């Protein structure tokens, strides 16, 4: 039922909705930052190109990833971890641009999490068909801090469950500029992204970019 409140119907979308205790959807929150955000992302991706990581189980992820900030999320045969060094370039990840830091902090603030200072920004790139299986975000040391998630480009269906993997999932359509702030009681809830539907976004073309900001330490 709740999910229906956030379906995109013309321009009647509410600007804000509660997905669960601790999880808030801020429609279009990133739009005012777009002009600075997209050029900043292009610079990062030039320095640290998208790559398909291998899971500990040996599967190649369909989502391509990179990072900026003082730590980046990586996966390989040995497991998941945060690393200050990009394993491809052997260099530190690109610094987090002030516009990204500010967007994340303002969104968190708006959702009631004051003083959010992310160390890592994981940048995910989906092409049509790419998906993210149901998972929990639990590689961070500090679960008191929220995660701020920014969606850009093609819309995606975000699957949002509960504390147990088997819990029923709600579906939210996340569009260009939408921000989800997620913490507190739902910080460890299972979630994923359904296979991306094909389409052409006027600004980003045939892809979806998602940024997740995390406090790691
Ligand atoms: C995505 N997001 O939207 C993947 N995790 O592409 C996530 O896995 C995620 O959006 C934790 C909190 C918010 C998220
Ligand atoms: Fe996640």
mmCIF file with all atom_site columns, C-alpha atoms and ligand atoms in Angstrom:
data_model
loop_
_atom_site.group_PDB
_atom_site.id
_atom_site.type_symbol
_atom_site.label_atom_id
_atom_site.label_alt_id
_atom_site.label_comp_id
_atom_site.label_asym_id
_atom_site.label_entity_id
_atom_site.label_seq_id
_atom_site.pdbx_PDB_ins_code
_atom_site.Cartn_x
_atom_site.Cartn_y
_atom_site.Cartn_z
_atom_site.occupancy
_atom_site.B_iso_or_equiv
_atom_site.pdbx_formal_charge
_atom_site.auth_seq_id
_atom_site.auth_comp_id
_atom_site.auth_asym_id
_atom_site.auth_atom_id
_atom_site.pdbx_PDB_model_num
ATOM   1   C  CA  . UNK A 1 1   ? 0.000  0.000   0.000   1.00 0.00 ? 1   UNK A CA  1
ATOM   2   C  CA  . UNK A 1 2   ? 2.635  2.463   1.091   1.00 0.00 ? 2   UNK A CA  1
ATOM   3   C  CA  . UNK A 1 3   ? 4.522  2.080   -2.172  1.00 0.00 ? 3   UNK A CA  1
ATOM   4   C  CA  . UNK A 1 4   ? 1.545  3.446   -4.129  1.00 0.00 ? 4   UNK A CA  1
ATOM   5   C  CA  . UNK A 1 5   ? 1.975  6.802   -2.445  1.00 0.00 ? 5   UNK A CA  1
ATOM   6   C  CA  . UNK A 1 6   ? 5.268  7.244   -4.233  1.00 0.00 ? 6   UNK A CA  1
ATOM   7   C  CA  . UNK A 1 7   ? 4.362  6.026   -7.710  1.00 0.00 ? 7   UNK A CA  1
ATOM   8   C  CA  . UNK A 1 8   ? 5.201  8.551   -10.355 1.00 0.00 ? 8   UNK A CA  1
ATOM   9   C  CA  . UNK A 1 9   ? 1.968  9.971   -11.739 1.00 0.00 ? 9   UNK A CA  1
ATOM   10  C  CA  . UNK A 1 10  ? 2.569  13.043  -13.866 1.00 0.00 ? 10  UNK A CA  1
ATOM   11  C  CA  . UNK A 1 11  ? 3.630  15.942  -11.701 1.00 0.00 ? 11  UNK A CA  1
ATOM   12  C  CA  . UNK A 1 12  ? 1.659  14.871  -8.671  1.00 0.00 ? 12  UNK A CA  1
ATOM   13  C  CA  . UNK A 1 13  ? 4.613  13.129  -7.053  1.00 0.00 ? 13  UNK A CA  1
ATOM   14  C  CA  . UNK A 1 14  ? 4.935  14.023  -3.378  1.00 0.00 ? 14  UNK A CA  1
ATOM   15  C  CA  . UNK A 1 15  ? 8.287  15.642  -2.615  1.00 0.00 ? 15  UNK A CA  1
ATOM   16  C  CA  . UNK A 1 16  ? 8.858  13.484  0.392   1.00 0.00 ? 16  UNK A CA  1
ATOM   17  C  CA  . UNK A 1 17  ? 7.735  10.125  1.688   1.00 0.00 ? 17  UNK A CA  1
ATOM   18  C  CA  . UNK A 1 18  ? 8.588  7.703   4.446   1.00 0.00 ? 18  UNK A CA  1
ATOM   19  C  CA  . UNK A 1 19  ? 9.494  4.228   3.141   1.00 0.00 ? 19  UNK A CA  1
ATOM   20  C  CA  . UNK A 1 20  ? 10.028 2.765   6.614   1.00 0.00 ? 20  UNK A CA  1
ATOM   21  C  CA  . UNK A 1 21  ? 11.091 3.947   10.039  1.00 0.00 ? 21  UNK A CA  1
ATOM   22  C  CA  . UNK A 1 22  ? 14.433 5.632   9.231   1.00 0.00 ? 22  UNK A CA  1
ATOM   23  C  CA  . UNK A 1 23  ? 14.096 5.567   5.427   1.00 0.00 ? 23  UNK A CA  1
ATOM   24  C  CA  . UNK A 1 24  ? 12.976 8.728   3.649   1.00 0.00 ? 24  UNK A CA  1
ATOM   25  C  CA  . UNK A 1 25  ? 12.485 9.343   -0.063  1.00 0.00 ? 25  UNK A CA  1
ATOM   26  C  CA  . UNK A 1 26  ? 13.205 12.919  -1.169  1.00 0.00 ? 26  UNK A CA  1
ATOM   27  C  CA  . UNK A 1 27  ? 11.835 13.324  -4.694  1.00 0.00 ? 27  UNK A CA  1
ATOM   28  C  CA  . UNK A 1 28  ? 13.956 15.534  -6.959  1.00 0.00 ? 28  UNK A CA  1
ATOM   29  C  CA  . UNK A 1 29  ? 16.234 16.612  -4.125  1.00 0.00 ? 29  UNK A CA  1
ATOM   30  C  CA  . UNK A 1 30  ? 19.377 16.364  -6.298  1.00 0.00 ? 30  UNK A CA  1
ATOM   31  C  CA  . UNK A 1 31  ? 17.923 18.377  -9.212  1.00 0.00 ? 31  UNK A CA  1
ATOM   32  C  CA  . UNK A 1 32  ? 19.290 21.780  -8.071  1.00 0.00 ? 32  UNK A CA  1
ATOM   33  C  CA  . UNK A 1 33  ? 22.780 20.228  -7.838  1.00 0.00 ? 33  UNK A CA  1
ATOM   34  C  CA  . UNK A 1 34  ? 22.691 18.640  -11.294 1.00 0.00 ? 34  UNK A CA  1
ATOM   35  C  CA  . UNK A 1 35  ? 24.652 21.329  -13.124 1.00 0.00 ? 35  UNK A CA  1
ATOM   36  C  CA  . UNK A 1 36  ? 27.660 20.872  -10.840 1.00 0.00 ? 36  UNK A CA  1
ATOM   37  C  CA  . UNK A 1 37  ? 27.127 17.195  -10.092 1.00 0.00 ? 37  UNK A CA  1
ATOM   38  C  CA  . UNK A 1 38  ? 27.381 15.759  -13.592 1.00 0.00 ? 38  UNK A CA  1
ATOM   39  C  CA  . UNK A 1 39  ? 30.646 17.490  -14.592 1.00 0.00 ? 39  UNK A CA  1
ATOM   40  C  CA  . UNK A 1 40  ? 32.166 16.436  -11.248 1.00 0.00 ? 40  UNK A CA  1
ATOM   41  C  CA  . UNK A 1 41  ? 31.179 12.818  -11.933 1.00 0.00 ? 41  UNK A CA  1
ATOM   42  C  CA  . UNK A 1 42  ? 32.762 12.924  -15.398 1.00 0.00 ? 42  UNK A CA  1
ATOM   43  C  CA  . UNK A 1 43  ? 36.091 13.987  -13.874 1.00 0.00 ? 43  UNK A CA  1
ATOM   44  C  CA  . UNK A 1 44  ? 35.962 11.154  -11.311 1.00 0.00 ? 44  UNK A CA  1
ATOM   45  C  CA  . UNK A 1 45  ? 35.137 8.515   -13.905 1.00 0.00 ? 45  UNK A CA  1
ATOM   46  C  CA  . UNK A 1 46  ? 38.023 9.629   -16.110 1.00 0.00 ? 46  UNK A CA  1
ATOM   47  C  CA  . UNK A 1 47  ? 40.405 9.098   -13.186 1.00 0.00 ? 47  UNK A CA  1
ATOM   48  C  CA  . UNK A 1 48  ? 38.798 5.923   -11.855 1.00 0.00 ? 48  UNK A CA  1
ATOM   49  C  CA  . UNK A 1 49  ? 36.827 4.249   -14.674 1.00 0.00 ? 49  UNK A CA  1
ATOM   50  C  CA  . UNK A 1 50  ? 33.799 2.021   -14.060 1.00 0.00 ? 50  UNK A CA  1
ATOM   51  C  CA  . UNK A 1 51  ? 34.660 -1.645  -13.720 1.00 0.00 ? 51  UNK A CA  1
ATOM   52  C  CA  . UNK A 1 52  ? 32.730 -4.861  -13.117 1.00 0.00 ? 52  UNK A CA  1
ATOM   53  C  CA  . UNK A 1 53  ? 33.789 -6.286  -9.757  1.00 0.00 ? 53  UNK A CA  1
ATOM   54  C  CA  . UNK A 1 54  ? 33.931 -10.001 -8.995  1.00 0.00 ? 54  UNK A CA  1
ATOM   55  C  CA  . UNK A 1 55  ? 31.925 -11.257 -6.007  1.00 0.00 ? 55  UNK A CA  1
ATOM   56  C  CA  . UNK A 1 56  ? 33.508 -13.559 -3.413  1.00 0.00 ? 56  UNK A CA  1
ATOM   57  C  CA  . UNK A 1 57  ? 31.496 -16.328 -5.094  1.00 0.00 ? 57  UNK A CA  1
ATOM   58  C  CA  . UNK A 1 58  ? 33.265 -15.657 -8.409  1.00 0.00 ? 58  UNK A CA  1
ATOM   59  C  CA  . UNK A 1 59  ? 30.432 -13.899 -10.254 1.00 0.00 ? 59  UNK A CA  1
ATOM   60  C  CA  . UNK A 1 60  ? 30.991 -10.763 -12.329 1.00 0.00 ? 60  UNK A CA  1
ATOM   61  C  CA  . UNK A 1 61  ? 28.562 -8.064  -11.176 1.00 0.00 ? 61  UNK A CA  1
ATOM   62  C  CA  . UNK A 1 62  ? 26.268 -6.671  -13.891 1.00 0.00 ? 62  UNK A CA  1
ATOM   63  C  CA  . UNK A 1 63  ? 26.484 -3.236  -12.268 1.00 0.00 ? 63  UNK A CA  1
ATOM   64  C  CA  . UNK A 1 64  ? 29.759 -1.416  -13.004 1.00 0.00 ? 64  UNK A CA  1
ATOM   65  C  CA  . UNK A 1 65  ? 31.288 0.474   -10.083 1.00 0.00 ? 65  UNK A CA  1
ATOM   66  C  CA  . UNK A 1 66  ? 33.791 3.098   -9.063  1.00 0.00 ? 66  UNK A CA  1
ATOM   67  C  CA  . UNK A 1 67  ? 34.262 5.342   -6.003  1.00 0.00 ? 67  UNK A CA  1
ATOM   68  C  CA  . UNK A 1 68  ? 35.354 8.704   -4.773  1.00 0.00 ? 68  UNK A CA  1
ATOM   69  C  CA  . UNK A 1 69  ? 36.340 9.755   -1.274  1.00 0.00 ? 69  UNK A CA  1
ATOM   70  C  CA  . UNK A 1 70  ? 38.936 8.640   1.249   1.00 0.00 ? 70  UNK A CA  1
ATOM   71  C  CA  . UNK A 1 71  ? 37.592 5.071   1.074   1.00 0.00 ? 71  UNK A CA  1
ATOM   72  C  CA  . UNK A 1 72  ? 35.989 3.035   -1.696  1.00 0.00 ? 72  UNK A CA  1
ATOM   73  C  CA  . UNK A 1 73  ? 33.879 -0.133  -1.632  1.00 0.00 ? 73  UNK A CA  1
ATOM   74  C  CA  . UNK A 1 74  ? 35.472 -3.040  -3.453  1.00 0.00 ? 74  UNK A CA  1
ATOM   75  C  CA  . UNK A 1 75  ? 34.784 -6.740  -3.961  1.00 0.00 ? 75  UNK A CA  1
ATOM   76  C  CA  . UNK A 1 76  ? 36.989 -9.579  -5.115  1.00 0.00 ? 76  UNK A CA  1
ATOM   77  C  CA  . UNK A 1 77  ? 37.446 -13.304 -4.478  1.00 0.00 ? 77  UNK A CA  1
ATOM   78  C  CA  . UNK A 1 78  ? 38.640 -12.539 -0.928  1.00 0.00 ? 78  UNK A CA  1
ATOM   79  C  CA  . UNK A 1 79  ? 35.486 -10.643 0.083   1.00 0.00 ? 79  UNK A CA  1
ATOM   80  C  CA  . UNK A 1 80  ? 33.932 -7.178  0.332   1.00 0.00 ? 80  UNK A CA  1
ATOM   81  C  CA  . UNK A 1 81  ? 35.796 -4.318  1.963   1.00 0.00 ? 81  UNK A CA  1
ATOM   82  C  CA  . UNK A 1 82  ? 36.494 -0.583  1.994   1.00 0.00 ? 82  UNK A CA  1
ATOM   83  C  CA  . UNK A 1 83  ? 39.911 0.353   0.666   1.00 0.00 ? 83  UNK A CA  1
ATOM   84  C  CA  . UNK A 1 84  ? 41.626 3.750   0.443   1.00 0.00 ? 84  UNK A CA  1
ATOM   85  C  CA  . UNK A 1 85  ? 43.370 2.537   -2.720  1.00 0.00 ? 85  UNK A CA  1
ATOM   86  C  CA  . UNK A 1 86  ? 41.784 1.792   -6.103  1.00 0.00 ? 86  UNK A CA  1
ATOM   87  C  CA  . UNK A 1 87  ? 42.942 -1.769  -6.832  1.00 0.00 ? 87  UNK A CA  1
ATOM   88  C  CA  . UNK A 1 88  ? 43.046 -1.014  -10.592 1.00 0.00 ? 88  UNK A CA  1
ATOM   89  C  CA  . UNK A 1 89  ? 45.207 2.116   -10.513 1.00 0.00 ? 89  UNK A CA  1
ATOM   90  C  CA  . UNK A 1 90  ? 46.930 1.380   -7.173  1.00 0.00 ? 90  UNK A CA  1
ATOM   91  C  CA  . UNK A 1 91  ? 46.274 5.077   -6.429  1.00 0.00 ? 91  UNK A CA  1
ATOM   92  C  CA  . UNK A 1 92  ? 43.941 6.664   -3.858  1.00 0.00 ? 92  UNK A CA  1
ATOM   93  C  CA  . UNK A 1 93  ? 40.359 7.080   -5.097  1.00 0.00 ? 93  UNK A CA  1
ATOM   94  C  CA  . UNK A 1 94  ? 39.557 10.550  -6.498  1.00 0.00 ? 94  UNK A CA  1
ATOM   95  C  CA  . UNK A 1 95  ? 38.665 13.007  -3.745  1.00 0.00 ? 95  UNK A CA  1
ATOM   96  C  CA  . UNK A 1 96  ? 34.988 13.596  -3.033  1.00 0.00 ? 96  UNK A CA  1
ATOM   97  C  CA  . UNK A 1 97  ? 34.044 16.891  -4.717  1.00 0.00 ? 97  UNK A CA  1
ATOM   98  C  CA  . UNK A 1 98  ? 32.486 19.491  -2.381  1.00 0.00 ? 98  UNK A CA  1
ATOM   99  C  CA  . UNK A 1 99  ? 29.217 19.470  -4.341  1.00 0.00 ? 99  UNK A CA  1
ATOM   100 C  CA  . UNK A 1 100 ? 28.767 15.751  -3.634  1.00 0.00 ? 100 UNK A CA  1
ATOM   101 C  CA  . UNK A 1 101 ? 29.657 16.143  0.033   1.00 0.00 ? 101 UNK A CA  1
ATOM   102 C  CA  . UNK A 1 102 ? 27.221 19.051  0.337   1.00 0.00 ? 102 UNK A CA  1
ATOM   103 C  CA  . UNK A 1 103 ? 24.379 17.265  -1.430  1.00 0.00 ? 103 UNK A CA  1
ATOM   104 C  CA  . UNK A 1 104 ? 24.768 14.230  0.843   1.00 0.00 ? 104 UNK A CA  1
ATOM   105 C  CA  . UNK A 1 105 ? 24.977 16.314  4.019   1.00 0.00 ? 105 UNK A CA  1
ATOM   106 C  CA  . UNK A 1 106 ? 21.943 18.431  3.108   1.00 0.00 ? 106 UNK A CA  1
ATOM   107 C  CA  . UNK A 1 107 ? 19.813 15.410  2.234   1.00 0.00 ? 107 UNK A CA  1
ATOM   108 C  CA  . UNK A 1 108 ? 20.776 13.668  5.472   1.00 0.00 ? 108 UNK A CA  1
ATOM   109 C  CA  . UNK A 1 109 ? 20.012 16.826  7.406   1.00 0.00 ? 109 UNK A CA  1
ATOM   110 C  CA  . UNK A 1 110 ? 16.620 17.105  5.724   1.00 0.00 ? 110 UNK A CA  1
ATOM   111 C  CA  . UNK A 1 111 ? 15.855 13.547  6.810   1.00 0.00 ? 111 UNK A CA  1
ATOM   112 C  CA  . UNK A 1 112 ? 16.823 14.263  10.414  1.00 0.00 ? 112 UNK A CA  1
ATOM   113 C  CA  . UNK A 1 113 ? 20.382 12.920  10.433  1.00 0.00 ? 113 UNK A CA  1
ATOM   114 C  CA  . UNK A 1 114 ? 22.444 15.975  11.332  1.00 0.00 ? 114 UNK A CA  1
ATOM   115 C  CA  . UNK A 1 115 ? 26.170 16.212  10.768  1.00 0.00 ? 115 UNK A CA  1
ATOM   116 C  CA  . UNK A 1 116 ? 26.486 13.433  8.163   1.00 0.00 ? 116 UNK A CA  1
ATOM   117 C  CA  . UNK A 1 117 ? 30.105 13.372  6.942   1.00 0.00 ? 117 UNK A CA  1
ATOM   118 C  CA  . UNK A 1 118 ? 30.552 10.601  4.359   1.00 0.00 ? 118 UNK A CA  1
ATOM   119 C  CA  . UNK A 1 119 ? 33.988 9.146   3.682   1.00 0.00 ? 119 UNK A CA  1
ATOM   120 C  CA  . UNK A 1 120 ? 32.971 7.012   0.718   1.00 0.00 ? 120 UNK A CA  1
ATOM   121 C  CA  . UNK A 1 121 ? 30.819 7.560   -2.329  1.00 0.00 ? 121 UNK A CA  1
ATOM   122 C  CA  . UNK A 1 122 ? 30.163 4.352   -4.279  1.00 0.00 ? 122 UNK A CA  1
ATOM   123 C  CA  . UNK A 1 123 ? 29.165 5.127   -7.868  1.00 0.00 ? 123 UNK A CA  1
ATOM   124 C  CA  . UNK A 1 124 ? 27.074 2.447   -9.611  1.00 0.00 ? 124 UNK A CA  1
ATOM   125 C  CA  . UNK A 1 125 ? 26.378 2.338   -13.324 1.00 0.00 ? 125 UNK A CA  1
ATOM   126 C  CA  . UNK A 1 126 ? 23.440 0.296   -14.663 1.00 0.00 ? 126 UNK A CA  1
ATOM   127 C  CA  . UNK A 1 127 ? 22.817 -0.377  -18.339 1.00 0.00 ? 127 UNK A CA  1
ATOM   128 C  CA  . UNK A 1 128 ? 19.542 -2.015  -19.434 1.00 0.00 ? 128 UNK A CA  1
ATOM   129 C  CA  . UNK A 1 129 ? 19.322 -5.496  -17.880 1.00 0.00 ? 129 UNK A CA  1
ATOM   130 C  CA  . UNK A 1 130 ? 21.777 -4.759  -15.056 1.00 0.00 ? 130 UNK A CA  1
ATOM   131 C  CA  . UNK A 1 131 ? 20.480 -5.504  -11.571 1.00 0.00 ? 131 UNK A CA  1
ATOM   132 C  CA  . UNK A 1 132 ? 21.531 -5.671  -7.950  1.00 0.00 ? 132 UNK A CA  1
ATOM   133 C  CA  . UNK A 1 133 ? 20.456 -8.722  -5.954  1.00 0.00 ? 133 UNK A CA  1
ATOM   134 C  CA  . UNK A 1 134 ? 18.836 -8.374  -2.551  1.00 0.00 ? 134 UNK A CA  1
ATOM   135 C  CA  . UNK A 1 135 ? 21.529 -7.482  0.001   1.00 0.00 ? 135 UNK A CA  1
ATOM   136 C  CA  . UNK A 1 136 ? 22.264 -5.648  3.246   1.00 0.00 ? 136 UNK A CA  1
ATOM   137 C  CA  . UNK A 1 137 ? 24.828 -2.839  3.526   1.00 0.00 ? 137 UNK A CA  1
ATOM   138 C  CA  . UNK A 1 138 ? 26.897 -3.998  6.453   1.00 0.00 ? 138 UNK A CA  1
ATOM   139 C  CA  . UNK A 1 139 ? 30.552 -3.514  5.526   1.00 0.00 ? 139 UNK A CA  1
ATOM   140 C  CA  . UNK A 1 140 ? 30.609 -0.194  7.396   1.00 0.00 ? 140 UNK A CA  1
ATOM   141 C  CA  . UNK A 1 141 ? 31.753 -0.017  11.025  1.00 0.00 ? 141 UNK A CA  1
ATOM   142 C  CA  . UNK A 1 142 ? 29.230 2.609   12.062  1.00 0.00 ? 142 UNK A CA  1
ATOM   143 C  CA  . UNK A 1 143 ? 25.553 1.713   11.602  1.00 0.00 ? 143 UNK A CA  1
ATOM   144 C  CA  . UNK A 1 144 ? 24.460 4.862   13.458  1.00 0.00 ? 144 UNK A CA  1
ATOM   145 C  CA  . UNK A 1 145 ? 25.215 6.914   10.333  1.00 0.00 ? 145 UNK A CA  1
ATOM   146 C  CA  . UNK A 1 146 ? 22.678 6.788   7.492   1.00 0.00 ? 146 UNK A CA  1
ATOM   147 C  CA  . UNK A 1 147 ? 23.353 6.037   3.836   1.00 0.00 ? 147 UNK A CA  1
ATOM   148 C  CA  . UNK A 1 148 ? 22.406 8.681   1.294   1.00 0.00 ? 148 UNK A CA  1
ATOM   149 C  CA  . UNK A 1 149 ? 21.500 7.350   -2.163  1.00 0.00 ? 149 UNK A CA  1
ATOM   150 C  CA  . UNK A 1 150 ? 21.194 9.575   -5.258  1.00 0.00 ? 150 UNK A CA  1
ATOM   151 C  CA  . UNK A 1 151 ? 19.565 8.300   -8.457  1.00 0.00 ? 151 UNK A CA  1
ATOM   152 C  CA  . UNK A 1 152 ? 20.425 9.765   -11.876 1.00 0.00 ? 152 UNK A CA  1
ATOM   153 C  CA  . UNK A 1 153 ? 19.461 8.856   -15.437 1.00 0.00 ? 153 UNK A CA  1
ATOM   154 C  CA  . UNK A 1 154 ? 17.016 6.075   -16.335 1.00 0.00 ? 154 UNK A CA  1
ATOM   155 C  CA  . UNK A 1 155 ? 14.404 5.189   -13.690 1.00 0.00 ? 155 UNK A CA  1
ATOM   156 C  CA  . UNK A 1 156 ? 14.855 1.996   -11.700 1.00 0.00 ? 156 UNK A CA  1
ATOM   157 C  CA  . UNK A 1 157 ? 12.663 -0.169  -9.516  1.00 0.00 ? 157 UNK A CA  1
ATOM   158 C  CA  . UNK A 1 158 ? 14.185 -0.211  -6.044  1.00 0.00 ? 158 UNK A CA  1
ATOM   159 C  CA  . UNK A 1 159 ? 13.249 -3.269  -3.986  1.00 0.00 ? 159 UNK A CA  1
ATOM   160 C  CA  . UNK A 1 160 ? 12.981 -2.572  -0.299  1.00 0.00 ? 160 UNK A CA  1
ATOM   161 C  CA  . UNK A 1 161 ? 12.406 -5.400  2.160   1.00 0.00 ? 161 UNK A CA  1
ATOM   162 C  CA  . UNK A 1 162 ? 12.884 -5.889  5.864   1.00 0.00 ? 162 UNK A CA  1
ATOM   163 C  CA  . UNK A 1 163 ? 15.358 -7.180  8.405   1.00 0.00 ? 163 UNK A CA  1
ATOM   164 C  CA  . UNK A 1 164 ? 15.156 -10.745 7.051   1.00 0.00 ? 164 UNK A CA  1
ATOM   165 C  CA  . UNK A 1 165 ? 15.997 -11.807 3.509   1.00 0.00 ? 165 UNK A CA  1
ATOM   166 C  CA  . UNK A 1 166 ? 12.633 -13.554 3.171   1.00 0.00 ? 166 UNK A CA  1
ATOM   167 C  CA  . UNK A 1 167 ? 10.632 -10.444 4.161   1.00 0.00 ? 167 UNK A CA  1
ATOM   168 C  CA  . UNK A 1 168 ? 8.259  -9.142  1.518   1.00 0.00 ? 168 UNK A CA  1
ATOM   169 C  CA  . UNK A 1 169 ? 9.716  -6.357  -0.627  1.00 0.00 ? 169 UNK A CA  1
ATOM   170 C  CA  . UNK A 1 170 ? 8.019  -3.093  -1.602  1.00 0.00 ? 170 UNK A CA  1
ATOM   171 C  CA  . UNK A 1 171 ? 8.875  -1.558  -4.997  1.00 0.00 ? 171 UNK A CA  1
ATOM   172 C  CA  . UNK A 1 172 ? 9.776  2.105   -5.462  1.00 0.00 ? 172 UNK A CA  1
ATOM   173 C  CA  . UNK A 1 173 ? 10.414 3.751   -8.794  1.00 0.00 ? 173 UNK A CA  1
ATOM   174 C  CA  . UNK A 1 174 ? 13.495 5.974   -8.374  1.00 0.00 ? 174 UNK A CA  1
ATOM   175 C  CA  . UNK A 1 175 ? 13.911 8.676   -11.002 1.00 0.00 ? 175 UNK A CA  1
ATOM   176 C  CA  . UNK A 1 176 ? 16.565 11.163  -12.030 1.00 0.00 ? 176 UNK A CA  1
ATOM   177 C  CA  . UNK A 1 177 ? 17.254 13.453  -9.062  1.00 0.00 ? 177 UNK A CA  1
ATOM   178 C  CA  . UNK A 1 178 ? 15.535 11.333  -6.407  1.00 0.00 ? 178 UNK A CA  1
ATOM   179 C  CA  . UNK A 1 179 ? 17.376 10.851  -3.121  1.00 0.00 ? 179 UNK A CA  1
ATOM   180 C  CA  . UNK A 1 180 ? 16.838 8.179   -0.491  1.00 0.00 ? 180 UNK A CA  1
ATOM   181 C  CA  . UNK A 1 181 ? 18.187 8.696   3.023   1.00 0.00 ? 181 UNK A CA  1
ATOM   182 C  CA  . UNK A 1 182 ? 18.316 5.515   4.940   1.00 0.00 ? 182 UNK A CA  1
ATOM   183 C  CA  . UNK A 1 183 ? 19.332 4.857   8.528   1.00 0.00 ? 183 UNK A CA  1
ATOM   184 C  CA  . UNK A 1 184 ? 18.157 4.206   12.036  1.00 0.00 ? 184 UNK A CA  1
ATOM   185 C  CA  . UNK A 1 185 ? 15.854 1.217   12.493  1.00 0.00 ? 185 UNK A CA  1
ATOM   186 C  CA  . UNK A 1 186 ? 15.962 0.252   8.797   1.00 0.00 ? 186 UNK A CA  1
ATOM   187 C  CA  . UNK A 1 187 ? 19.721 0.696   8.303   1.00 0.00 ? 187 UNK A CA  1
ATOM   188 C  CA  . UNK A 1 188 ? 20.256 -3.050  7.817   1.00 0.00 ? 188 UNK A CA  1
ATOM   189 C  CA  . UNK A 1 189 ? 17.112 -3.824  5.796   1.00 0.00 ? 189 UNK A CA  1
ATOM   190 C  CA  . UNK A 1 190 ? 17.467 -5.974  2.685   1.00 0.00 ? 190 UNK A CA  1
ATOM   191 C  CA  . UNK A 1 191 ? 17.207 -4.162  -0.637  1.00 0.00 ? 191 UNK A CA  1
ATOM   192 C  CA  . UNK A 1 192 ? 18.095 -4.469  -4.305  1.00 0.00 ? 192 UNK A CA  1
ATOM   193 C  CA  . UNK A 1 193 ? 17.457 -3.132  -7.793  1.00 0.00 ? 193 UNK A CA  1
ATOM   194 C  CA  . UNK A 1 194 ? 15.293 -4.925  -10.414 1.00 0.00 ? 194 UNK A CA  1
ATOM   195 C  CA  . UNK A 1 195 ? 16.787 -5.431  -13.904 1.00 0.00 ? 195 UNK A CA  1
ATOM   196 C  CA  . UNK A 1 196 ? 16.953 -1.978  -15.496 1.00 0.00 ? 196 UNK A CA  1
ATOM   197 C  CA  . UNK A 1 197 ? 14.348 -1.402  -18.212 1.00 0.00 ? 197 UNK A CA  1
ATOM   198 C  CA  . UNK A 1 198 ? 15.630 -0.088  -21.520 1.00 0.00 ? 198 UNK A CA  1
ATOM   199 C  CA  . UNK A 1 199 ? 15.114 3.583   -22.305 1.00 0.00 ? 199 UNK A CA  1
ATOM   200 C  CA  . UNK A 1 200 ? 16.830 6.802   -23.207 1.00 0.00 ? 200 UNK A CA  1
ATOM   201 C  CA  . UNK A 1 201 ? 17.302 9.499   -20.597 1.00 0.00 ? 201 UNK A CA  1
ATOM   202 C  CA  . UNK A 1 202 ? 17.514 13.046  -22.017 1.00 0.00 ? 202 UNK A CA  1
ATOM   203 C  CA  . UNK A 1 203 ? 20.650 13.865  -20.034 1.00 0.00 ? 203 UNK A CA  1
ATOM   204 C  CA  . UNK A 1 204 ? 22.387 10.547  -19.332 1.00 0.00 ? 204 UNK A CA  1
ATOM   205 C  CA  . UNK A 1 205 ? 21.244 8.382   -22.235 1.00 0.00 ? 205 UNK A CA  1
ATOM   206 C  CA  . UNK A 1 206 ? 20.871 4.637   -21.869 1.00 0.00 ? 206 UNK A CA  1
ATOM   207 C  CA  . UNK A 1 207 ? 22.015 4.227   -18.287 1.00 0.00 ? 207 UNK A CA  1
ATOM   208 C  CA  . UNK A 1 208 ? 21.271 4.788   -14.634 1.00 0.00 ? 208 UNK A CA  1
ATOM   209 C  CA  . UNK A 1 209 ? 23.865 6.145   -12.223 1.00 0.00 ? 209 UNK A CA  1
ATOM   210 C  CA  . UNK A 1 210 ? 23.411 5.697   -8.489  1.00 0.00 ? 210 UNK A CA  1
ATOM   211 C  CA  . UNK A 1 211 ? 25.593 7.301   -5.824  1.00 0.00 ? 211 UNK A CA  1
ATOM   212 C  CA  . UNK A 1 212 ? 25.629 5.930   -2.288  1.00 0.00 ? 212 UNK A CA  1
ATOM   213 C  CA  . UNK A 1 213 ? 27.365 7.968   0.365   1.00 0.00 ? 213 UNK A CA  1
ATOM   214 C  CA  . UNK A 1 214 ? 28.570 6.147   3.421   1.00 0.00 ? 214 UNK A CA  1
ATOM   215 C  CA  . UNK A 1 215 ? 30.337 6.790   6.667   1.00 0.00 ? 215 UNK A CA  1
ATOM   216 C  CA  . UNK A 1 216 ? 32.681 3.853   6.767   1.00 0.00 ? 216 UNK A CA  1
ATOM   217 C  CA  . UNK A 1 217 ? 34.718 4.131   9.977   1.00 0.00 ? 217 UNK A CA  1
HETATM 218 C  C1  . LIG B 2 .   ? 21.105 1.429   -6.186  1.00 0.00 ? 1   LIG B C1  1
HETATM 219 N  N1  . LIG B 2 .   ? 21.506 1.134   -3.882  1.00 0.00 ? 1   LIG B N1  1
HETATM 220 O  O1  . LIG B 2 .   ? 20.121 2.113   -5.941  1.00 0.00 ? 1   LIG B O1  1
HETATM 221 C  C2  . LIG B 2 .   ? 21.716 0.574   -5.142  1.00 0.00 ? 1   LIG B C2  1
HETATM 222 N  N2  . LIG B 2 .   ? 22.007 0.679   -0.408  1.00 0.00 ? 1   LIG B N2  1
HETATM 223 O  O2  . LIG B 2 .   ? 21.612 1.392   -7.299  1.00 0.00 ? 1   LIG B O2  1
HETATM 224 C  C3  . LIG B 2 .   ? 21.778 0.493   -2.749  1.00 0.00 ? 1   LIG B C3  1
HETATM 225 O  O3  . LIG B 2 .   ? 22.220 -0.631  -2.721  1.00 0.00 ? 1   LIG B O3  1
HETATM 226 C  C4  . LIG B 2 .   ? 21.507 1.196   -1.504  1.00 0.00 ? 1   LIG B C4  1
HETATM 227 O  O4  . LIG B 2 .   ? 20.207 2.877   -2.542  1.00 0.00 ? 1   LIG B O4  1
HETATM 228 C  C5  . LIG B 2 .   ? 21.778 1.255   0.780   1.00 0.00 ? 1   LIG B C5  1
HETATM 229 C  C6  . LIG B 2 .   ? 21.025 2.382   0.901   1.00 0.00 ? 1   LIG B C6  1
HETATM 230 C  C7  . LIG B 2 .   ? 20.507 2.952   -0.217  1.00 0.00 ? 1   LIG B C7  1
HETATM 231 C  C8  . LIG B 2 .   ? 20.722 2.356   -1.445  1.00 0.00 ? 1   LIG B C8  1
HETATM 232 FE FE1 . LIG B 2 .   ? 22.863 -1.309  -0.797  1.00 0.00 ? 2   LIG B FE1 1
#
